mmCIF file of C-alpha atoms in Angstrom:
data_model
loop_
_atom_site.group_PDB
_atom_site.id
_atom_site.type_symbol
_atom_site.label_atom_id
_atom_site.label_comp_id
_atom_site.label_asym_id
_atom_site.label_seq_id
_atom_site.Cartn_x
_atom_site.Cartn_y
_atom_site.Cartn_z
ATOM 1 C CA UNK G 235 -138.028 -167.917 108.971
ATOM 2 C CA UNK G 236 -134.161 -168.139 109.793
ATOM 3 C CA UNK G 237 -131.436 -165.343 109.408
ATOM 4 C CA UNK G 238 -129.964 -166.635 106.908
ATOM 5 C CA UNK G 239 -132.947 -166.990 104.361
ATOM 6 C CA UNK G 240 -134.519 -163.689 105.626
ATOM 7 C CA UNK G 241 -131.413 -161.715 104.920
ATOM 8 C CA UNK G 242 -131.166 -163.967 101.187
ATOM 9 C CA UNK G 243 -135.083 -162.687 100.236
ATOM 10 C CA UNK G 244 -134.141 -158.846 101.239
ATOM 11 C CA UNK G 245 -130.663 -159.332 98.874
ATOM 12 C CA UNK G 246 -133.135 -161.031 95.947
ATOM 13 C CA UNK G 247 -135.390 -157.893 96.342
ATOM 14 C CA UNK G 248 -132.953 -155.715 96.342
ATOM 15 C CA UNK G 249 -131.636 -156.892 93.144
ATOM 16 C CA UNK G 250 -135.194 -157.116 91.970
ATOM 17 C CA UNK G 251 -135.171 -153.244 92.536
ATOM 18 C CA UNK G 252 -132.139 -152.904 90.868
ATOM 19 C CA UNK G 253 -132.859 -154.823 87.693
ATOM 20 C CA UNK G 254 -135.928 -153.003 86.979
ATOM 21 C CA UNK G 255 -134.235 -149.775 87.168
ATOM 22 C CA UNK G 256 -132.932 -150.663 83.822
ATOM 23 C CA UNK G 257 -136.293 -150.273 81.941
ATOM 24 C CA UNK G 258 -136.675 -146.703 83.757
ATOM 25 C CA UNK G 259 -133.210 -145.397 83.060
ATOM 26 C CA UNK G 260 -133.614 -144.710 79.478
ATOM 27 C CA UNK G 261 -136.049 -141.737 80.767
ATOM 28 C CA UNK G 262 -133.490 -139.861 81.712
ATOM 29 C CA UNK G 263 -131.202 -140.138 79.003
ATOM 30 C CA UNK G 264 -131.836 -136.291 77.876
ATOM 31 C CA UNK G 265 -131.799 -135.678 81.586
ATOM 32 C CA UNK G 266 -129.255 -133.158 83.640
ATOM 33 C CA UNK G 267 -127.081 -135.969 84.933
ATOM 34 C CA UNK G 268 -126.041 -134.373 88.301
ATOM 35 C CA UNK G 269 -129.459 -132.568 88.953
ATOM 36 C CA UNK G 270 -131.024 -135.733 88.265
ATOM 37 C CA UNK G 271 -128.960 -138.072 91.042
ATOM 38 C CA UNK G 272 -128.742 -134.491 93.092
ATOM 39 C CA UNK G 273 -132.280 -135.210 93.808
ATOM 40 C CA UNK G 274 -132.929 -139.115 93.710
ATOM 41 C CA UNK G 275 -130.226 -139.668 96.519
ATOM 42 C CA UNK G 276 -131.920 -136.382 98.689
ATOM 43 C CA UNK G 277 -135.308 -137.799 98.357
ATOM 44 C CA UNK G 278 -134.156 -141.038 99.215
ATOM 45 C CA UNK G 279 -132.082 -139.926 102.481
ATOM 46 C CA UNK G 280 -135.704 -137.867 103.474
ATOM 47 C CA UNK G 281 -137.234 -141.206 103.555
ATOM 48 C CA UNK G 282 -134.344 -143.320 104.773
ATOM 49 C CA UNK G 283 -134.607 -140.808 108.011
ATOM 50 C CA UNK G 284 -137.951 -140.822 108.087
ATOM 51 C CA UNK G 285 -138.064 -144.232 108.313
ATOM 52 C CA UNK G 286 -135.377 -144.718 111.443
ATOM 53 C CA UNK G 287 -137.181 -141.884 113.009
ATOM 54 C CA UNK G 288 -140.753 -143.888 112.945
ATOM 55 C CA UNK G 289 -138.939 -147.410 113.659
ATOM 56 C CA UNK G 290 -136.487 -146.057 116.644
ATOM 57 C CA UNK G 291 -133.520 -147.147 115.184
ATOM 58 C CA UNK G 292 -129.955 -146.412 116.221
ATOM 59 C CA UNK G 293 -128.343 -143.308 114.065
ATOM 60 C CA UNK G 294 -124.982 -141.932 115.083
ATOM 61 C CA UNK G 295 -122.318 -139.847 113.706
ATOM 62 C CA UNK G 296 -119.292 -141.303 112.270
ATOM 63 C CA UNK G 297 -116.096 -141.409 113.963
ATOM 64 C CA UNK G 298 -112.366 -140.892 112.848
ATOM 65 C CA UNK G 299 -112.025 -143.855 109.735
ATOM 66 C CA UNK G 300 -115.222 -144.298 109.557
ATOM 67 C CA UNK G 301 -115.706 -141.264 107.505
ATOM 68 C CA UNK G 302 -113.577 -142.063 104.992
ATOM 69 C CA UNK G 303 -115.055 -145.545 104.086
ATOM 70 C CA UNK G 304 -118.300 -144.085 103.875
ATOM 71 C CA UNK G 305 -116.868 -141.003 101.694
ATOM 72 C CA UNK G 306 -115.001 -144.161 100.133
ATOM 73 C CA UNK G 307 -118.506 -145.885 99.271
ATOM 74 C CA UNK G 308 -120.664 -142.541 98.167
ATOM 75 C CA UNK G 309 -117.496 -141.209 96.202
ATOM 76 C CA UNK G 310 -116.680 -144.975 93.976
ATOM 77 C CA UNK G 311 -120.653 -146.898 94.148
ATOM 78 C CA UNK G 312 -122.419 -143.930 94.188
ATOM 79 C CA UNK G 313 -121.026 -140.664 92.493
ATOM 80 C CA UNK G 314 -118.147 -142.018 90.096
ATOM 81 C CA UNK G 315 -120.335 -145.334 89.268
ATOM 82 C CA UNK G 316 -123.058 -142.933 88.107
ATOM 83 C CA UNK G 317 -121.043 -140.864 85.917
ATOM 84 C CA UNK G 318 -118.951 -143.613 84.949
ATOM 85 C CA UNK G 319 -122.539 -145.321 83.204
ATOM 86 C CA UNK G 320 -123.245 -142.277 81.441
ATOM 87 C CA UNK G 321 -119.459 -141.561 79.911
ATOM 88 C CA UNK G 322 -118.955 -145.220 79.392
ATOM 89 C CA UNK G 323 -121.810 -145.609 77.283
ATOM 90 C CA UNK G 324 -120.152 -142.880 74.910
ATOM 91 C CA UNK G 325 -117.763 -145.893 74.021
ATOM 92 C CA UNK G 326 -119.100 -148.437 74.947
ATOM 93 C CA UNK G 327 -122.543 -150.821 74.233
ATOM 94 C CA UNK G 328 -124.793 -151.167 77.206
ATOM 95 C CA UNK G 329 -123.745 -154.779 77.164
ATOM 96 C CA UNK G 330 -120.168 -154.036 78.189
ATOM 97 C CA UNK G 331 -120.983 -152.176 80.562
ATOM 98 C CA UNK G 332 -123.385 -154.758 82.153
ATOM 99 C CA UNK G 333 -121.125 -157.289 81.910
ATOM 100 C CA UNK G 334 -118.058 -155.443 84.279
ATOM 101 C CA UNK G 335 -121.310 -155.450 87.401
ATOM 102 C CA UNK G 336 -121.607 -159.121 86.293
ATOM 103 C CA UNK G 337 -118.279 -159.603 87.629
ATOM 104 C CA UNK G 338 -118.796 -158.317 90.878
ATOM 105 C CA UNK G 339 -119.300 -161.466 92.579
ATOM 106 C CA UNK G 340 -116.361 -162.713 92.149
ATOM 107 C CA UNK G 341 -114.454 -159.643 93.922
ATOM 108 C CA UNK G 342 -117.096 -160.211 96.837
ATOM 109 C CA UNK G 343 -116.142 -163.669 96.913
ATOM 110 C CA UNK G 344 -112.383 -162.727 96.911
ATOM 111 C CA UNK G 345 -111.910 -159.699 99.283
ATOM 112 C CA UNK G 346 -114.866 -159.517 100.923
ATOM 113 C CA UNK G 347 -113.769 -162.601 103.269
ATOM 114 C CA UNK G 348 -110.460 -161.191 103.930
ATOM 115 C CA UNK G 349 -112.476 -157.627 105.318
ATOM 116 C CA UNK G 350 -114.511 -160.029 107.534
ATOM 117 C CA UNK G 351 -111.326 -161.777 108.914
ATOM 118 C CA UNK G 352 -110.890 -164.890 107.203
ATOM 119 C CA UNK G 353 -110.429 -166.967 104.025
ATOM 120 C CA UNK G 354 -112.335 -166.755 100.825
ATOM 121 C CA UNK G 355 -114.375 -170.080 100.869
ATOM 122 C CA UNK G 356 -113.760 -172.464 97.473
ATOM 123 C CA UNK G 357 -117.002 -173.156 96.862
ATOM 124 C CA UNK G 358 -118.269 -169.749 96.880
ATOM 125 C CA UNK G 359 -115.742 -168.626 94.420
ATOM 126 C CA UNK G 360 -116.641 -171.469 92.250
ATOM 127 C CA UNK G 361 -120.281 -170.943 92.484
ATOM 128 C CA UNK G 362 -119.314 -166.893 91.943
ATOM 129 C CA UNK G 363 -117.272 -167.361 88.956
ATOM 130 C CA UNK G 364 -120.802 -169.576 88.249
ATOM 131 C CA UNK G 365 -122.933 -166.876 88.570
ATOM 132 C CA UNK G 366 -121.101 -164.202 86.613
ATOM 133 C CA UNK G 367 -120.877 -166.542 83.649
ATOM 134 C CA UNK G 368 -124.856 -166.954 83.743
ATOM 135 C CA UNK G 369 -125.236 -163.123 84.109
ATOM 136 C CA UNK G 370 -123.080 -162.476 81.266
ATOM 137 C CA UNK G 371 -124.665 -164.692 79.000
ATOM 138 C CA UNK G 372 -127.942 -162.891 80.623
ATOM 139 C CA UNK G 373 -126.517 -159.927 79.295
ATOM 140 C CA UNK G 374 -124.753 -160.784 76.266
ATOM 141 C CA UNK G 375 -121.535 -159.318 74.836
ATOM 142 C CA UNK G 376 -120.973 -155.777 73.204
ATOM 143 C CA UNK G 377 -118.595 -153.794 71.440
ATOM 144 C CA UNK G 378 -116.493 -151.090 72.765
ATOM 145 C CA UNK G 379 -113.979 -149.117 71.962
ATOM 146 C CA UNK G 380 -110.027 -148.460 74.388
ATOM 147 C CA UNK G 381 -112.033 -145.097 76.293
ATOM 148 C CA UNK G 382 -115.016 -147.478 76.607
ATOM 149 C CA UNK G 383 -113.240 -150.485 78.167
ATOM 150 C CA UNK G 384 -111.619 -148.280 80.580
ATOM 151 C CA UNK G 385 -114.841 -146.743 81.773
ATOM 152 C CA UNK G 386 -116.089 -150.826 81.876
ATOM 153 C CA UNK G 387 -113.177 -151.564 84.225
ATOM 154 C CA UNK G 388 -113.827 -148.467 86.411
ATOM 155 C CA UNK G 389 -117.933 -149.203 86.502
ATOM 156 C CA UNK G 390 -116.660 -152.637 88.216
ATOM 157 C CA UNK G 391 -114.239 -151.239 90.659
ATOM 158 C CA UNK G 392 -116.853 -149.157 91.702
ATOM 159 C CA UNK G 393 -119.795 -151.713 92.170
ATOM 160 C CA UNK G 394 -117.392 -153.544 93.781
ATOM 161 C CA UNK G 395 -116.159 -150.819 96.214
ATOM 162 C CA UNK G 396 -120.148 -149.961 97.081
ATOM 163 C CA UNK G 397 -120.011 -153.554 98.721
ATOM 164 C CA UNK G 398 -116.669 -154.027 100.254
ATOM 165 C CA UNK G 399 -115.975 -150.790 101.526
ATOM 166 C CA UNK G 400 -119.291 -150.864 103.475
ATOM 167 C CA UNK G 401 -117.976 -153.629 105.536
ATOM 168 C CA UNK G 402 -115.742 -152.289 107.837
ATOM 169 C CA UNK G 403 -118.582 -149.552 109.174
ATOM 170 C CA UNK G 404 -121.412 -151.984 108.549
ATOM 171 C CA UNK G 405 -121.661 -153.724 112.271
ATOM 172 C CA UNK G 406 -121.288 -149.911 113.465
ATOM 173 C CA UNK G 407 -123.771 -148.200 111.892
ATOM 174 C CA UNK G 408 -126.068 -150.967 110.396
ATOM 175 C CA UNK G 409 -127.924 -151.049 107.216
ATOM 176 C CA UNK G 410 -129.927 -147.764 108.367
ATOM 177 C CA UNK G 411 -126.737 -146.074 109.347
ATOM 178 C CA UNK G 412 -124.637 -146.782 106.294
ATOM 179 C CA UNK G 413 -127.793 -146.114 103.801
ATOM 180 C CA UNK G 414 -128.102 -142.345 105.759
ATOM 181 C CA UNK G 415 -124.874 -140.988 105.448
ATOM 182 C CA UNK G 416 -123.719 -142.324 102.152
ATOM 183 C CA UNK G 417 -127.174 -140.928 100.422
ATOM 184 C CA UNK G 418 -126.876 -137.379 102.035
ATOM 185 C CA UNK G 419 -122.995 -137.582 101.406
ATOM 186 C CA UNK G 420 -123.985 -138.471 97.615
ATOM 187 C CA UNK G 421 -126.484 -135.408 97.375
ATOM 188 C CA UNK G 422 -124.326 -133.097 98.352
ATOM 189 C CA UNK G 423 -121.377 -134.447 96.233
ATOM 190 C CA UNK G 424 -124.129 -134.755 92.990
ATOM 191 C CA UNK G 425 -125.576 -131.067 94.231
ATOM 192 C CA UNK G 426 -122.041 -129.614 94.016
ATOM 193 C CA UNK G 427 -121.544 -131.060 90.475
ATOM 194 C CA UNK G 428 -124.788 -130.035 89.697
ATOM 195 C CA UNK G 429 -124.592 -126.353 90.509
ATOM 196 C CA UNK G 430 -121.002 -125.895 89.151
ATOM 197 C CA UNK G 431 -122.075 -127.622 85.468
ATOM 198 C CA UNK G 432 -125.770 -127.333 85.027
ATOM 199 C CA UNK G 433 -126.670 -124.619 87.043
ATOM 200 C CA UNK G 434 -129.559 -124.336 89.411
ATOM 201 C CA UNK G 435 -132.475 -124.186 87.367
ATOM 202 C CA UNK G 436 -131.858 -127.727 85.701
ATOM 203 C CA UNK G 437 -133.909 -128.408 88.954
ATOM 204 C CA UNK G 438 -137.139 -127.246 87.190
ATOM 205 C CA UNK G 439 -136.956 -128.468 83.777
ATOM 206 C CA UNK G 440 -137.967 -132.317 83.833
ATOM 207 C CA UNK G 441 -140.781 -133.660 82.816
ATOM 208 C CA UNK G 442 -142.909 -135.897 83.839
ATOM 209 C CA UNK G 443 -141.924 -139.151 82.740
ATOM 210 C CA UNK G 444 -138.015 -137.547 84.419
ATOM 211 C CA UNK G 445 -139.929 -136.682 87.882
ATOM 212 C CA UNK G 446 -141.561 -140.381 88.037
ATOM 213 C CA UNK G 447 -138.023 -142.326 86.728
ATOM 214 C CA UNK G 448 -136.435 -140.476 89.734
ATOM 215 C CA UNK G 449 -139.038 -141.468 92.328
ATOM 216 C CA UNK G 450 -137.973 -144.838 91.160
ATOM 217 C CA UNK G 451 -134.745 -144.244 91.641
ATOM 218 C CA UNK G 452 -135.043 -142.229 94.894
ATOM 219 C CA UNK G 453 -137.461 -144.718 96.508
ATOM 220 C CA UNK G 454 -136.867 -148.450 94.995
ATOM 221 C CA UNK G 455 -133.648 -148.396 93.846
ATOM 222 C CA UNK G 456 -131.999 -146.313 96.517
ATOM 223 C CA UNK G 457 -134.398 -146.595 99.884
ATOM 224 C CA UNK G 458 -135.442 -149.601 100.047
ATOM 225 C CA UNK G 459 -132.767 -151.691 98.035
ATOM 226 C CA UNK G 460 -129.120 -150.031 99.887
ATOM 227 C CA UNK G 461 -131.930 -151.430 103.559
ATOM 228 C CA UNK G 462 -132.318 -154.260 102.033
ATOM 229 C CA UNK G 463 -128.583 -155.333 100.582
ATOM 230 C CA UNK G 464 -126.842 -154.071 103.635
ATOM 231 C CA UNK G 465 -128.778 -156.193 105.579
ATOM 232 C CA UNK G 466 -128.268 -159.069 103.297
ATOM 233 C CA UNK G 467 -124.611 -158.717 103.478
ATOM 234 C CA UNK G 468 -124.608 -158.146 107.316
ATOM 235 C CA UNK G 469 -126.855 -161.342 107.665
ATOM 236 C CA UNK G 470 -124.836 -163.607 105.184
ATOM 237 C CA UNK G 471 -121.528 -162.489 104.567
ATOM 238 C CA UNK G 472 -119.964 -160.315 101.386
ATOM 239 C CA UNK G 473 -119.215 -163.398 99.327
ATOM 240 C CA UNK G 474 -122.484 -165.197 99.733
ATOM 241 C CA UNK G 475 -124.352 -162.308 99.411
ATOM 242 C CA UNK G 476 -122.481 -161.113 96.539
ATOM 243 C CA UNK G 477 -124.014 -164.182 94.680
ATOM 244 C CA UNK G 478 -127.485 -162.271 94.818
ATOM 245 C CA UNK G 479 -126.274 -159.831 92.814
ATOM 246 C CA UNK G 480 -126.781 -162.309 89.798
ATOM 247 C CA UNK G 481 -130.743 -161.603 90.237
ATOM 248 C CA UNK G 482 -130.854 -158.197 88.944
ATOM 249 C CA UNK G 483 -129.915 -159.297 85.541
ATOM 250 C CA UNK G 484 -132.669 -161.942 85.465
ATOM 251 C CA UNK G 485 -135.230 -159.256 87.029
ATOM 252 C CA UNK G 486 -134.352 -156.481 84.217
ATOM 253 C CA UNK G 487 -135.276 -159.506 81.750
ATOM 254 C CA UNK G 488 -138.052 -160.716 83.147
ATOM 255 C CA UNK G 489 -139.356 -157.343 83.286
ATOM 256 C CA UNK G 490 -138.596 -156.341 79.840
ATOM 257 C CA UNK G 491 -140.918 -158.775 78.605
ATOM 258 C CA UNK G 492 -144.249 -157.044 79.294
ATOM 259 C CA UNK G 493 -142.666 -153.456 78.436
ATOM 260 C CA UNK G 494 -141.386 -154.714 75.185
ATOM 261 C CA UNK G 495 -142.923 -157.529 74.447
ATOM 262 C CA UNK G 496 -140.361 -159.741 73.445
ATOM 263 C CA UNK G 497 -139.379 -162.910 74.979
ATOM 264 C CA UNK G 498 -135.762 -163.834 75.384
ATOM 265 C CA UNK G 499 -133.813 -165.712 73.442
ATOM 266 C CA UNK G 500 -132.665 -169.746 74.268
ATOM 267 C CA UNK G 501 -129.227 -167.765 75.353
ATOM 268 C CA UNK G 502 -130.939 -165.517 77.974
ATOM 269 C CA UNK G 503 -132.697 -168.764 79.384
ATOM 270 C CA UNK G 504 -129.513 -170.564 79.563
ATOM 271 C CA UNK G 505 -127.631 -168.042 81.466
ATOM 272 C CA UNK G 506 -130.725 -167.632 83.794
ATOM 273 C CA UNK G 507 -130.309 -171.736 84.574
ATOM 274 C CA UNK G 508 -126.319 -170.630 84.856
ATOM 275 C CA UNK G 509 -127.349 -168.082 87.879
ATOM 276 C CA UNK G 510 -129.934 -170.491 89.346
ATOM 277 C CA UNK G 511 -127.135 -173.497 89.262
ATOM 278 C CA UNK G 512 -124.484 -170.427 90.896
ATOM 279 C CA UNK G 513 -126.879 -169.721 93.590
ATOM 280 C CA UNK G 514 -128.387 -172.630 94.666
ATOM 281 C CA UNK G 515 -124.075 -174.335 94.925
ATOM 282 C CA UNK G 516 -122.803 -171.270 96.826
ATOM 283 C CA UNK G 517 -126.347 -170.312 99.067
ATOM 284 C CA UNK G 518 -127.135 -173.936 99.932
ATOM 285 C CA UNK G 519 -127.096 -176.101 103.513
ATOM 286 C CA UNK G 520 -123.864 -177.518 102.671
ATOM 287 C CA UNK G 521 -122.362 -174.091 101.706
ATOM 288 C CA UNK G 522 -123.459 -172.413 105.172
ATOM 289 C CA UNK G 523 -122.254 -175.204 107.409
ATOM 290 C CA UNK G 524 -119.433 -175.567 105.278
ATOM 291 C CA UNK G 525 -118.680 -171.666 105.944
ATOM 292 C CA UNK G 526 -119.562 -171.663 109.193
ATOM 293 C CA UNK G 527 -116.728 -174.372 109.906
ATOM 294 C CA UNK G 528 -114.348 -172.263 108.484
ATOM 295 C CA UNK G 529 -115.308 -169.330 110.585
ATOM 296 C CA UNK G 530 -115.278 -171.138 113.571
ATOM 297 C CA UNK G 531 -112.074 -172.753 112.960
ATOM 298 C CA UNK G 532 -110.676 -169.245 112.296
ATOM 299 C CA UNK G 533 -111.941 -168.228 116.143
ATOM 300 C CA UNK G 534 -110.166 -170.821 117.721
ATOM 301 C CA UNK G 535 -106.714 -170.478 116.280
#
């Protein structure tokens, strides 16, 4: 199996692990907020170094700027993205919200390029602006109010920033490296919030269904997916892989379908044909050697 298509299947797992955290996240609705991600993102950096220790992977300590892009990651796509969800939906429908992460393919497909050192590539923009279309219509529109909007705006920014400001520290540190330090930089930023507004003994008061929704969290959704995307992007670039993020919507509704038992709508399917069409235009043969031109050209100028 090729590079490219191994590092496409760990980015459409990934999002597979991402979409289905949407039918576990209404567990911890009634749940201490900071206590809550306090603990997913420690459990998950205990098995992130677990893993590199049993593997023999590379893991060293950041240098100079390369603290502050991964503070820059933990404190926008991990911490503020978090809370953002949870005040956001105060003002906002679920649906807004989702559709401001359905747009972040077409800021990977915009600035990511320029981070890597050349131009954003036409048909990946196209097929982008594609996919966000089919995961919006996925999704489906909501109502919100001016507070809820703004909290829309800043959940994007912050997806976004999980992605792009990785880059610069990704061929560093690798997927294993950048996973490490932004989930023990996000405990301790969650375990600070945590201690200062819910107090200590938040720890022990979830129940069970709580304790098993963060195990999800702490071991799909943060473990294993932050290996598997930051080796996607690494492998394919941030626009291309950016596209993949159009799977999680499909996955959450796929998955609904046995937990609820209702099949989606003829609009669901259609914006599920909308993200296959966006994927297959901007992760094709034509769209790699197309790319790969580009780059190339780029190194001999």
């Amino acid at each position: 199996m090729s590079s490219p298509i191994r590092a496409g299947l760990f980015g459409a797992l990934g999002m597979t692990f991402v979409g289905g955290s949407v039918a576990v996240s209404g567990a911890l609705a009634d749940a201490p907020l900071h206590t809550a991600q306090a603990l997913r993102y420690a459990v998950a950096c205990v098995l992130l170094l677990a893993w590199v220790r049993l593997t023999g992977r590379p893991l060293r300590r950041p240098r100079g700027a390369e603290w502050l892009w991964l503070i820059g990651v933990t404190a926008s796509g991990l911490v503020l993205f978090n809370v953002a969800l949870v005040h956001g939906s105060q003002h906002a429908e679920p649906a807004v919200l989702a559709v401001a992460v359905a747009c972040v393919p077409i800021a990977l497909a915009t600035f990511g390029p320029l981070l890597e050192g050349h131009r954003p590539h036409t048909r990946i923009l196209f097929a982008a602006l594609v996919v966000s279309v089919g995961a919006v219509v996925v999704e489906g529109l909501g109502r919100a109010d001016a507070i809820g909007l703004a909290w829309a705006i800043v959940v994007f920014v912050c997806e976004a920033g999980f992605t792009l400001l990785a880059v610069p520290v990704l061929a560093a540190h690798g997927p294993a490296g950048v996973s490490v330090h932004t989930t023990w930089l996000a405990a301790a930023m969650f375990g600070v919030l945590a201690l200062t507004t819910e107090g200590w003994r938040a720890a022990v008061d979830f129940d069970a269904g709580e304790v098993l929704a963060i195990g999800y969290l702490a071991v799909g959704v943060t473990a294993i997916a932050f290996i598997l995307w930051y080796t996607c992007v690494r492998g394919l670039g941030t626009g291309r892989a950016g596209l993949l993020t159009g799977v999680a919507p499909v996955a959450a509704a796929v998955i609904g379908i046995p937990l609820t038992g209702d099949i989606p709508g003829v609009a669901v399917w259609c914006g599920v044909g909308l993200i296959g069409c966006g994927l297959a235009m901007g992760l094709g043969d034509n769209a790699e050697r197309e790319l790969v031109g580009q780059i190339s050209a780029k190194t001999r100028n």
